[in-house]
């Protein structure tokens, strides 16, 4: 929820990842366990799997046997996605620029293409997609240009209607509205800006 904090963490993470590749592998595993939508995957419930086990696998937290509220789940998952996206677009610090970025914008392209191939789920799909695009959109436009705009067009015309279709009437606000407004504003010519809090590679 604090963009400056996310990008500061991302900058340190990228530096550590370059220096200690095993750290990066462990971090990725942690991201995927806490937020499987970054794989991306929507897990099905397995036979003999308890309700708590299943929802934990989906990324829900439990406290004293009680599952967190849906809005807290979405907020927390959104925070994880924002941090992941911040790592993707964080530039390598100057003293390490001879190294390749451990994730980079290619990971964002892979994630987006794979994500929109899956059948969406109410609220979480819109949350994840909006947070990825909100953080990485400007960098993706600069890197991929017209190809990224084509991908956004596909998301707007083909994937967004699928999200609308699976979203119950009582859930039509919040994540879905943010995603729809974001995509429609771009379709009308809005120029994407770098996210607030993004740090320059020479900040340290």
Short mmCIF file of C-alpha atoms in Angstrom, two decimals:
data_model
loop_
_atom_site.label_atom_id
_atom_site.label_comp_id
_atom_site.label_asym_id
_atom_site.label_seq_id
_atom_site.Cartn_x
_atom_site.Cartn_y
_atom_site.Cartn_z
CA UNK A 1 0.00 0.00 0.00
CA UNK A 2 3.07 2.28 0.30
CA UNK A 3 4.70 2.57 -3.14
CA UNK A 4 7.92 4.09 -1.84
CA UNK A 5 8.39 1.14 0.51
CA UNK A 6 7.66 -1.37 -2.26
CA UNK A 7 10.26 0.13 -4.59
CA UNK A 8 12.87 0.41 -1.85
CA UNK A 9 12.34 -3.26 -1.03
CA UNK A 10 12.42 -4.08 -4.75
CA UNK A 11 15.76 -2.30 -5.24
CA UNK A 12 17.39 -4.23 -2.41
CA UNK A 13 15.79 -7.45 -3.64
CA UNK A 14 17.16 -7.06 -7.17
CA UNK A 15 20.66 -6.39 -5.81
CA UNK A 16 20.52 -9.41 -3.51
CA UNK A 17 19.10 -11.59 -6.28
CA UNK A 18 21.98 -10.70 -8.60
CA UNK A 19 24.57 -11.38 -5.91
CA UNK A 20 22.89 -14.50 -4.51
CA UNK A 21 20.88 -16.34 -7.21
CA UNK A 22 19.71 -18.96 -4.71
CA UNK A 23 18.04 -16.17 -2.75
CA UNK A 24 16.06 -15.35 -5.88
CA UNK A 25 14.93 -18.95 -6.30
CA UNK A 26 13.72 -19.07 -2.71
CA UNK A 27 11.98 -15.73 -3.08
CA UNK A 28 10.16 -16.84 -6.22
CA UNK A 29 8.99 -19.99 -4.46
CA UNK A 30 7.72 -17.83 -1.60
CA UNK A 31 5.86 -15.52 -4.00
CA UNK A 32 4.23 -18.45 -5.76
CA UNK A 33 3.19 -20.09 -2.51
CA UNK A 34 1.69 -16.91 -1.08
CA UNK A 35 0.18 -15.74 -4.37
CA UNK A 36 -0.31 -18.57 -6.89
CA UNK A 37 -1.83 -16.07 -9.33
CA UNK A 38 1.73 -15.04 -10.18
CA UNK A 39 2.52 -18.52 -11.55
CA UNK A 40 -0.28 -18.03 -12.75
CA UNK A 41 -2.58 -20.76 -11.45
CA UNK A 42 -6.06 -21.19 -10.00
CA UNK A 43 -5.80 -24.34 -7.94
CA UNK A 44 -8.64 -26.85 -7.86
CA UNK A 45 -9.60 -28.52 -4.62
CA UNK A 46 -8.11 -31.98 -4.35
CA UNK A 47 -9.85 -35.04 -3.01
CA UNK A 48 -9.49 -35.38 0.78
CA UNK A 49 -8.25 -31.79 1.02
CA UNK A 50 -9.83 -29.84 3.86
CA UNK A 51 -11.48 -26.49 3.25
CA UNK A 52 -8.73 -24.72 5.21
CA UNK A 53 -5.97 -26.48 3.28
CA UNK A 54 -7.63 -25.57 0.01
CA UNK A 55 -8.14 -21.90 0.80
CA UNK A 56 -4.61 -21.58 2.15
CA UNK A 57 -3.43 -22.97 -1.16
CA UNK A 58 -5.38 -20.17 -2.85
CA UNK A 59 -3.52 -17.63 -0.74
CA UNK A 60 -5.98 -17.00 2.09
CA UNK A 61 -4.69 -16.49 5.62
CA UNK A 62 -6.18 -18.11 8.69
CA UNK A 63 -6.06 -16.97 12.29
CA UNK A 64 -7.32 -19.25 15.03
CA UNK A 65 -9.04 -21.41 12.45
CA UNK A 66 -10.92 -18.45 10.96
CA UNK A 67 -10.35 -17.42 7.37
CA UNK A 68 -9.64 -13.77 6.64
CA UNK A 69 -12.31 -11.59 5.06
CA UNK A 70 -12.37 -11.39 1.27
CA UNK A 71 -11.44 -7.70 1.22
CA UNK A 72 -8.36 -8.37 3.37
CA UNK A 73 -7.41 -11.25 1.09
CA UNK A 74 -7.66 -9.04 -1.99
CA UNK A 75 -5.70 -6.23 -0.35
CA UNK A 76 -2.93 -8.58 0.75
CA UNK A 77 -2.73 -10.35 -2.60
CA UNK A 78 -2.64 -6.97 -4.32
CA UNK A 79 0.27 -5.96 -2.12
CA UNK A 80 2.20 -9.09 -3.10
CA UNK A 81 1.49 -8.47 -6.79
CA UNK A 82 2.61 -4.84 -6.48
CA UNK A 83 5.89 -5.87 -4.88
CA UNK A 84 6.47 -8.54 -7.54
CA UNK A 85 5.72 -6.00 -10.27
CA UNK A 86 7.99 -3.45 -8.60
CA UNK A 87 10.86 -5.93 -8.71
CA UNK A 88 10.22 -6.48 -12.42
CA UNK A 89 10.55 -2.80 -13.34
CA UNK A 90 13.25 -1.81 -10.84
CA UNK A 91 16.45 -1.01 -12.69
CA UNK A 92 19.73 -2.52 -11.61
CA UNK A 93 21.90 -0.16 -9.60
CA UNK A 94 24.84 1.36 -11.45
CA UNK A 95 27.54 -0.74 -9.83
CA UNK A 96 25.78 -3.93 -10.99
CA UNK A 97 24.72 -2.97 -14.50
CA UNK A 98 27.06 -5.49 -16.10
CA UNK A 99 24.61 -8.14 -14.86
CA UNK A 100 21.28 -9.12 -16.37
CA UNK A 101 18.10 -8.32 -14.50
CA UNK A 102 16.96 -11.45 -12.63
CA UNK A 103 13.37 -11.00 -13.84
CA UNK A 104 12.86 -7.96 -16.06
CA UNK A 105 10.04 -7.00 -18.38
CA UNK A 106 10.11 -10.31 -20.21
CA UNK A 107 8.72 -11.87 -17.04
CA UNK A 108 5.87 -9.37 -17.06
CA UNK A 109 5.04 -10.21 -20.67
CA UNK A 110 5.09 -13.94 -19.88
CA UNK A 111 2.88 -13.46 -16.84
CA UNK A 112 0.31 -11.30 -18.61
CA UNK A 113 0.01 -13.59 -21.63
CA UNK A 114 -0.30 -16.69 -19.43
CA UNK A 115 -2.73 -14.96 -17.07
CA UNK A 116 -5.24 -13.96 -19.73
CA UNK A 117 -5.23 -17.49 -21.15
CA UNK A 118 -6.80 -18.74 -17.91
CA UNK A 119 -10.50 -18.52 -17.21
CA UNK A 120 -10.92 -15.65 -14.72
CA UNK A 121 -12.26 -15.77 -11.19
CA UNK A 122 -14.36 -13.06 -9.51
CA UNK A 123 -12.43 -10.17 -7.95
CA UNK A 124 -8.99 -11.78 -7.68
CA UNK A 125 -8.40 -11.82 -11.46
CA UNK A 126 -9.26 -8.13 -11.77
CA UNK A 127 -7.17 -7.30 -8.70
CA UNK A 128 -4.06 -9.08 -9.95
CA UNK A 129 -4.34 -7.80 -13.50
CA UNK A 130 -4.95 -4.20 -12.48
CA UNK A 131 -2.03 -4.14 -10.04
CA UNK A 132 0.37 -5.64 -12.60
CA UNK A 133 -0.67 -3.14 -15.28
CA UNK A 134 -0.74 -0.18 -12.92
CA UNK A 135 2.86 -0.77 -11.83
CA UNK A 136 4.43 -2.05 -15.06
CA UNK A 137 2.32 -0.34 -17.73
CA UNK A 138 4.61 2.61 -18.45
CA UNK A 139 7.74 0.43 -18.61
CA UNK A 140 5.98 -2.12 -20.82
CA UNK A 141 4.84 0.57 -23.27
CA UNK A 142 8.39 1.91 -23.52
CA UNK A 143 9.82 -1.58 -24.00
CA UNK A 144 7.23 -3.17 -26.29
CA UNK A 145 5.39 -0.23 -27.82
CA UNK A 146 2.62 -1.23 -30.21
CA UNK A 147 2.87 -4.90 -29.23
CA UNK A 148 1.96 -4.06 -25.66
CA UNK A 149 -0.91 -1.88 -26.83
CA UNK A 150 -2.16 -4.84 -28.86
CA UNK A 151 -2.03 -6.98 -25.73
CA UNK A 152 -3.96 -4.34 -23.80
CA UNK A 153 -6.54 -4.29 -26.59
CA UNK A 154 -6.97 -8.06 -26.31
CA UNK A 155 -7.33 -7.77 -22.54
CA UNK A 156 -9.91 -5.00 -22.91
CA UNK A 157 -11.98 -6.61 -25.66
CA UNK A 158 -11.66 -10.31 -24.85
CA UNK A 159 -10.58 -10.85 -21.25
CA UNK A 160 -12.41 -8.04 -19.46
CA UNK A 161 -15.82 -9.28 -20.69
CA UNK A 162 -14.96 -12.72 -19.28
CA UNK A 163 -14.27 -11.17 -15.88
CA UNK A 164 -17.57 -9.30 -16.07
CA UNK A 165 -19.33 -12.55 -16.95
CA UNK A 166 -18.04 -14.44 -13.89
CA UNK A 167 -18.51 -11.53 -11.48
CA UNK A 168 -21.70 -11.73 -9.39
CA UNK A 169 -23.84 -8.58 -9.33
CA UNK A 170 -22.82 -7.71 -5.79
CA UNK A 171 -19.13 -7.75 -6.72
CA UNK A 172 -19.25 -5.42 -9.71
CA UNK A 173 -17.43 -2.58 -7.92
CA UNK A 174 -13.90 -2.35 -6.58
CA UNK A 175 -11.38 -4.44 -8.53
CA UNK A 176 -13.50 -4.77 -11.66
CA UNK A 177 -14.27 -1.05 -11.80
CA UNK A 178 -10.60 -0.12 -11.35
CA UNK A 179 -9.51 -2.47 -14.12
CA UNK A 180 -12.26 -1.36 -16.49
CA UNK A 181 -11.53 2.33 -15.90
CA UNK A 182 -7.81 1.74 -16.40
CA UNK A 183 -8.28 -0.08 -19.71
CA UNK A 184 -10.90 2.34 -21.00
CA UNK A 185 -8.73 5.35 -20.19
CA UNK A 186 -5.84 3.85 -22.18
CA UNK A 187 -8.19 3.07 -25.07
CA UNK A 188 -9.15 6.77 -25.06
CA UNK A 189 -5.51 7.79 -25.37
CA UNK A 190 -4.31 8.23 -21.81
CA UNK A 191 -0.52 8.18 -21.59
CA UNK A 192 0.74 5.83 -18.91
CA UNK A 193 3.06 7.35 -16.33
CA UNK A 194 5.77 5.73 -14.20
CA UNK A 195 4.32 4.54 -10.88
CA UNK A 196 4.73 6.79 -7.87
CA UNK A 197 7.74 5.86 -5.78
CA UNK A 198 9.81 4.33 -8.59
CA UNK A 199 13.49 4.77 -7.75
CA UNK A 200 16.18 5.71 -10.30
CA UNK A 201 19.09 3.27 -10.70
CA UNK A 202 21.49 5.85 -9.24
CA UNK A 203 19.56 6.40 -6.02
CA UNK A 204 22.18 4.42 -4.06
#
